[in-house]
Short mmCIF file of C-alpha atoms and ligand atoms in Angstrom, two decimals:
data_model
loop_
_atom_site.label_atom_id
_atom_site.label_comp_id
_atom_site.label_asym_id
_atom_site.label_seq_id
_atom_site.Cartn_x
_atom_site.Cartn_y
_atom_site.Cartn_z
CA MET K 1 11.06 -15.61 -11.09
CA VAL K 2 9.29 -18.78 -12.21
CA PRO K 3 8.65 -21.29 -9.44
CA VAL K 4 9.48 -24.93 -10.04
CA LEU K 5 6.53 -27.14 -9.21
CA THR K 6 7.85 -30.68 -9.59
CA VAL K 7 10.62 -32.75 -8.03
CA GLN K 8 11.82 -33.79 -11.47
CA GLU K 9 12.15 -30.21 -12.72
CA ALA K 10 13.89 -29.16 -9.49
CA GLY K 11 16.44 -31.95 -10.02
CA LYS K 12 17.00 -30.84 -13.62
CA GLN K 13 17.64 -27.23 -12.62
CA LEU K 14 19.80 -28.12 -9.63
CA LYS K 15 21.98 -30.58 -11.54
CA SER K 16 24.14 -27.84 -13.00
CA LEU K 17 24.43 -26.11 -9.59
CA TRP K 18 25.50 -29.33 -7.86
CA GLN K 19 28.25 -29.73 -10.45
CA GLU K 20 29.52 -26.15 -10.19
CA GLU K 21 32.08 -24.99 -7.65
CA GLY K 22 30.47 -23.18 -4.74
CA SER K 23 27.96 -23.91 -2.03
CA LEU K 24 24.19 -24.14 -2.18
CA GLY K 25 22.18 -22.56 0.65
CA PHE K 26 18.57 -23.62 1.25
CA ILE K 27 15.69 -22.03 3.13
CA PRO K 28 12.64 -24.24 3.63
CA THR K 29 9.47 -22.18 4.28
CA MET K 30 5.71 -22.49 4.28
CA GLY K 31 5.37 -19.18 2.42
CA ALA K 32 3.45 -16.03 3.44
CA LEU K 33 6.94 -14.59 3.58
CA HIS K 34 7.88 -11.82 5.97
CA GLU K 35 11.08 -10.18 7.16
CA GLY K 36 11.90 -13.21 9.35
CA HIS K 37 12.07 -15.42 6.25
CA MET K 38 13.88 -12.72 4.30
CA SER K 39 16.61 -12.53 6.97
CA LEU K 40 17.32 -16.23 6.34
CA ILE K 41 17.32 -15.74 2.58
CA ARG K 42 19.62 -12.69 2.84
CA ARG K 43 22.07 -14.66 4.98
CA SER K 44 22.12 -17.55 2.51
CA VAL K 45 22.68 -15.21 -0.41
CA ASN K 46 25.59 -13.63 1.46
CA GLU K 47 27.19 -16.92 2.46
CA ASN K 48 26.68 -19.08 -0.63
CA GLN K 49 27.10 -18.92 -4.38
CA PHE K 50 23.62 -20.35 -4.87
CA THR K 51 20.37 -20.16 -2.92
CA ALA K 52 17.22 -22.26 -3.11
CA VAL K 53 13.95 -21.50 -1.30
CA SER K 54 11.04 -23.89 -0.91
CA ILE K 55 7.45 -22.89 -0.30
CA PHE K 56 5.32 -25.79 0.85
CA VAL K 57 2.57 -25.84 3.46
CA ASN K 58 3.32 -29.33 4.73
CA PRO K 59 0.13 -31.17 5.67
CA THR K 60 1.85 -33.79 7.84
CA GLN K 61 3.06 -31.26 10.40
CA PHE K 62 -0.39 -29.82 11.11
CA ASN K 63 -2.29 -31.49 13.89
CA GLU K 64 -5.40 -29.32 13.40
CA LYS K 65 -7.37 -29.20 10.18
CA HIS K 66 -8.57 -25.64 10.88
CA ASP K 67 -4.96 -24.43 11.21
CA PHE K 68 -3.93 -26.12 7.94
CA ASP K 69 -7.00 -24.89 6.04
CA HIS K 70 -6.54 -21.30 7.19
CA TYR K 71 -2.76 -21.10 6.95
CA PRO K 72 -2.02 -18.01 4.76
CA ARG K 73 -1.00 -18.88 1.20
CA ASN K 74 -0.06 -16.43 -1.55
CA LEU K 75 2.58 -17.62 -3.98
CA GLU K 76 2.29 -14.54 -6.23
CA THR K 77 3.03 -12.13 -3.37
CA ASP K 78 5.86 -14.38 -2.13
CA LEU K 79 7.48 -14.33 -5.57
CA GLU K 80 7.24 -10.52 -5.63
CA THR K 81 8.78 -10.33 -2.14
CA MET K 82 11.75 -12.40 -3.33
CA ALA K 83 12.06 -10.75 -6.75
CA SER K 84 14.99 -8.49 -5.90
CA PHE K 85 17.05 -11.36 -4.42
CA PRO K 86 19.42 -13.48 -6.51
CA ILE K 87 17.63 -16.76 -5.81
CA ASP K 88 18.49 -19.65 -8.09
CA LEU K 89 15.50 -21.86 -7.38
CA VAL K 90 12.06 -21.40 -5.86
CA PHE K 91 10.57 -24.84 -5.30
CA ALA K 92 6.80 -24.73 -4.71
CA PRO K 93 5.55 -28.29 -5.05
CA GLY K 94 2.05 -29.59 -4.54
CA SER K 95 1.38 -32.23 -1.88
CA SER K 96 1.39 -35.13 -4.33
CA GLU K 97 4.94 -34.24 -5.41
CA ILE K 98 6.27 -34.51 -1.87
CA TYR K 99 3.97 -37.35 -0.81
CA PRO K 100 3.26 -39.50 -3.90
CA GLU K 101 2.38 -42.07 -1.27
CA PRO K 102 1.79 -41.61 2.45
CA ASP K 103 4.97 -41.13 4.47
CA THR K 104 4.83 -43.77 7.19
CA ARG K 105 8.22 -43.04 8.73
CA VAL K 106 8.21 -42.55 12.49
CA PHE K 107 11.04 -40.56 14.05
CA ASP K 108 12.19 -40.45 17.64
CA PHE K 109 14.35 -37.60 18.84
CA GLY K 110 14.76 -38.72 22.42
CA GLY K 111 13.51 -36.02 24.77
CA LEU K 112 13.68 -33.22 22.21
CA ASP K 113 10.31 -33.96 20.59
CA LYS K 114 8.46 -34.96 23.75
CA THR K 115 8.18 -31.63 25.51
CA MET K 116 6.53 -28.26 24.78
CA GLU K 117 5.43 -28.26 21.10
CA GLY K 118 5.83 -32.03 20.98
CA LEU K 119 3.30 -32.45 23.79
CA HIS K 120 0.85 -29.82 22.60
CA ARG K 121 0.98 -30.67 18.90
CA PRO K 122 1.06 -34.48 18.64
CA GLY K 123 2.79 -35.63 15.45
CA HIS K 124 4.01 -32.14 14.60
CA PHE K 125 7.74 -32.84 14.74
CA ASN K 126 7.34 -36.16 13.00
CA GLY K 127 5.76 -34.26 10.11
CA VAL K 128 8.53 -31.66 10.20
CA ALA K 129 11.16 -34.42 10.08
CA GLN K 130 9.35 -36.12 7.20
CA VAL K 131 9.18 -33.01 5.04
CA VAL K 132 12.63 -31.63 5.88
CA SER K 133 14.34 -34.97 5.18
CA LYS K 134 12.54 -35.17 1.83
CA LEU K 135 13.40 -31.57 0.95
CA PHE K 136 17.07 -32.15 1.85
CA ASP K 137 16.99 -35.21 -0.41
CA ILE K 138 15.56 -33.22 -3.31
CA ILE K 139 17.62 -30.02 -2.94
CA ARG K 140 20.88 -31.51 -1.53
CA PRO K 141 22.02 -28.21 0.00
CA ASP K 142 25.40 -27.60 1.61
CA ARG K 143 23.81 -25.31 4.21
CA ALA K 144 20.25 -24.92 5.43
CA TYR K 145 18.95 -21.89 7.31
CA PHE K 146 16.41 -22.05 10.13
CA GLY K 147 15.05 -19.40 12.48
CA GLU K 148 15.47 -19.52 16.24
CA LYS K 149 11.85 -18.41 16.39
CA ASP K 150 11.06 -22.14 16.14
CA PHE K 151 13.75 -23.07 18.62
CA GLN K 152 12.55 -26.60 19.34
CA GLN K 153 12.24 -27.29 15.62
CA LEU K 154 15.85 -26.28 15.18
CA ALA K 155 16.92 -28.78 17.87
CA VAL K 156 14.84 -31.51 16.21
CA ILE K 157 16.33 -30.77 12.79
CA ARG K 158 19.88 -30.90 14.14
CA ALA K 159 19.01 -34.30 15.65
CA LEU K 160 17.45 -35.45 12.35
CA VAL K 161 20.60 -34.51 10.44
CA ARG K 162 22.75 -36.43 12.94
CA GLN K 163 20.44 -39.47 12.90
CA LEU K 164 20.25 -39.75 9.12
CA ASP K 165 23.85 -38.57 8.52
CA ILE K 166 22.68 -35.90 6.13
CA PRO K 167 25.66 -33.91 4.81
CA VAL K 168 24.24 -30.45 5.46
CA GLU K 169 25.30 -27.66 7.79
CA ILE K 170 22.43 -26.27 9.85
CA ILE K 171 22.63 -22.51 10.40
CA ALA K 172 20.55 -20.91 13.16
CA CYS K 173 19.33 -17.35 12.58
CA PRO K 174 18.06 -14.90 15.23
CA ILE K 175 14.37 -14.04 15.75
CA ILE K 176 13.17 -11.01 13.80
CA ARG K 177 10.58 -8.96 15.67
CA GLU K 178 8.08 -6.23 14.84
CA ALA K 179 8.84 -2.79 16.31
CA ASP K 180 6.59 -3.56 19.31
CA GLY K 181 8.39 -6.84 20.04
CA LEU K 182 5.98 -9.36 18.49
CA ALA K 183 7.97 -12.12 16.79
CA MET K 184 7.22 -12.07 13.07
CA SER K 185 5.11 -15.00 11.96
CA SER K 186 2.95 -15.84 8.95
CA ARG K 187 0.13 -16.50 11.42
CA ASN K 188 0.22 -12.86 12.61
CA LYS K 189 -1.68 -12.04 9.41
CA LEU K 190 -4.65 -13.96 10.82
CA LEU K 191 -4.98 -11.76 13.94
CA THR K 192 -7.77 -9.18 14.18
CA ALA K 193 -6.76 -5.68 15.28
CA GLY K 194 -7.71 -6.42 18.90
CA GLN K 195 -5.90 -9.74 18.86
CA ARG K 196 -2.83 -8.10 17.30
CA THR K 197 -2.68 -5.66 20.21
CA ALA K 198 -3.08 -8.52 22.69
CA ALA K 199 -0.33 -10.47 20.92
CA THR K 200 2.31 -7.95 22.02
CA GLY K 201 1.71 -9.33 25.52
CA VAL K 202 3.46 -12.56 24.52
CA SER K 203 6.88 -11.02 23.82
CA LYS K 204 6.39 -8.56 26.70
CA ALA K 205 5.90 -11.54 29.02
CA LEU K 206 9.16 -13.04 27.75
CA PHE K 207 11.06 -9.80 28.29
CA ARG K 208 9.62 -9.66 31.80
CA ALA K 209 10.74 -13.23 32.46
CA ARG K 210 14.25 -12.40 31.28
CA ASP K 211 14.34 -9.39 33.62
CA LEU K 212 13.04 -11.36 36.61
CA ALA K 213 15.32 -14.39 36.12
CA GLY K 214 17.09 -15.32 39.33
CA THR K 215 14.85 -13.16 41.52
CA LEU K 216 12.43 -15.99 42.32
CA PRO K 217 12.50 -19.78 41.92
CA VAL K 218 12.19 -21.07 38.34
CA ASP K 219 8.76 -22.68 38.85
CA LYS K 220 7.42 -19.56 40.58
CA LEU K 221 8.65 -17.37 37.75
CA GLN K 222 6.99 -19.63 35.19
CA GLU K 223 3.70 -19.48 37.11
CA LYS K 224 3.92 -15.72 37.50
CA ILE K 225 4.46 -15.13 33.79
CA ILE K 226 1.61 -17.46 32.82
CA HIS K 227 -0.67 -15.79 35.35
CA LEU K 228 0.23 -12.28 34.15
CA LEU K 229 -0.37 -13.10 30.50
CA ASN K 230 -3.57 -15.03 31.14
CA LYS K 231 -5.02 -11.89 32.73
CA HIS K 232 -5.52 -10.61 29.21
CA PRO K 233 -8.98 -11.80 28.16
CA LEU K 234 -7.90 -12.64 24.58
CA VAL K 235 -4.80 -14.63 25.53
CA GLU K 236 -4.59 -18.21 26.72
CA VAL K 237 -1.12 -19.52 27.55
CA GLU K 238 -0.50 -23.17 26.61
CA TYR K 239 2.88 -23.34 28.30
CA PHE K 240 5.77 -21.23 29.42
CA LYS K 241 8.86 -23.20 30.30
CA ILE K 242 12.43 -22.32 31.12
CA VAL K 243 14.52 -25.11 29.63
CA ASP K 244 18.11 -26.03 28.89
CA ARG K 245 19.06 -24.70 25.44
CA GLU K 246 20.79 -27.97 24.49
CA ASN K 247 18.48 -30.75 25.65
CA LEU K 248 15.26 -28.71 26.15
CA GLN K 249 14.68 -30.29 29.56
CA GLN K 250 12.97 -28.26 32.28
CA VAL K 251 15.36 -26.20 34.41
CA SER K 252 14.55 -26.68 38.08
CA ASP K 253 17.11 -24.38 39.65
CA TRP K 254 18.90 -21.27 38.42
CA SER K 255 22.22 -22.73 39.63
CA GLU K 256 22.09 -25.47 36.99
CA ALA K 257 24.91 -25.30 34.47
CA GLY K 258 24.15 -24.63 30.83
CA ALA K 259 22.47 -21.86 28.88
CA LYS K 260 18.72 -21.43 29.44
CA ILE K 261 15.86 -20.36 27.24
CA GLY K 262 12.27 -19.43 28.01
CA CYS K 263 9.78 -20.87 25.52
CA ILE K 264 6.14 -19.89 25.27
CA ALA K 265 3.05 -20.90 23.30
CA ALA K 266 -0.19 -18.97 23.53
CA GLN K 267 -3.53 -19.16 21.82
CA ILE K 268 -5.08 -15.86 20.75
CA GLY K 269 -8.51 -16.64 19.37
CA LYS K 270 -7.87 -19.43 16.88
CA VAL K 271 -4.30 -18.28 16.24
CA ARG K 272 -1.50 -20.06 18.03
CA LEU K 273 1.75 -18.14 18.54
CA ILE K 274 5.13 -19.31 19.81
CA ASP K 275 8.15 -17.30 20.88
CA ASN K 276 11.24 -17.66 23.05
CA ILE K 277 13.98 -15.70 24.73
CA ASN K 278 17.47 -16.38 26.10
CA ILE K 279 17.51 -16.28 29.87
CA SER K 280 20.55 -15.67 32.03
CA SER K 281 20.15 -15.42 35.78
P1 AMP E 1 7.78 -21.15 8.34
O1 AMP E 1 7.43 -20.58 7.01
O2 AMP E 1 6.97 -20.61 9.45
O3 AMP E 1 7.86 -22.66 8.33
O4 AMP E 1 9.25 -20.65 8.65
C1 AMP E 1 10.31 -20.92 7.77
C2 AMP E 1 11.60 -20.57 8.46
O5 AMP E 1 11.60 -19.19 8.82
C3 AMP E 1 11.79 -21.36 9.76
O6 AMP E 1 13.14 -21.76 9.88
C4 AMP E 1 11.42 -20.34 10.82
O7 AMP E 1 12.04 -20.57 12.06
C5 AMP E 1 11.92 -19.06 10.19
N1 AMP E 1 11.24 -17.91 10.79
C6 AMP E 1 9.90 -17.70 10.88
N2 AMP E 1 9.64 -16.57 11.55
C7 AMP E 1 10.85 -16.04 11.90
C8 AMP E 1 11.25 -14.88 12.62
N3 AMP E 1 10.37 -14.02 13.12
N4 AMP E 1 12.57 -14.67 12.79
C9 AMP E 1 13.49 -15.54 12.29
N5 AMP E 1 13.17 -16.66 11.60
C10 AMP E 1 11.87 -16.90 11.41
#
């Protein structure tokens, strides 16, 4: 599989696919592929005649230089991981292809981008919206596949597609976990052995929250989970919030209508992990 490195070449290769009967599925990634990514790719291959994957570590969505500089990158290994899949295009552009000039667009997604990740990673979702809108423009997929692991991102992308009237169907895919519960993430590769053990506490805390839902007030449950997880010397919780699955606003009482989700972000050494779980009381 030979990756396509330029926008022009991607357009050339996609032209024939756009003209053919059949749908094009697209999976945008930042590489360092794992089973979570592969579940999205598998689904696209099953549901579409054609599948395109992008691998691009997007600088505009990183709010910390250290995180961007250390983000795992290995195109060769990624190509090997995808080799047995019938993928029609792997688009792996450099930064200057996506941003020939600085992207000055500023997005506003109402409340969706102003809580949780939006508060803790200023500019993050603006960068996500910039790159995803550009990638949709280049690839012009019929369907695009995103993981519920990044639940808030999914909500932001649905809002982006509505705002810009982009003719693409957004497909949400479930979180893939390691055997011990840790949500798969490219950043897991950066954990030391001790940190990796500590990281299982994050999903365990979510499972605990799910089990305790309804047994104590929402704010008390949030505090309890944060307190429990912070007891581990290697873990520092940034937030744990139980929010409405649709609008991502804080739930204040279990009796509120609407499906709920518990979202967490925790720092383990220099590695920042996020995860979430459906909560029904
Ligand atoms: P990333 O490379 O981290 O930008 O992720 C690319 C896509 O894979 C995003 O839509 C993620 O939500 C999705 N993804 C990452 N990890 C997982 C996982 N453990 N389970 C399901 N989807 C995932």
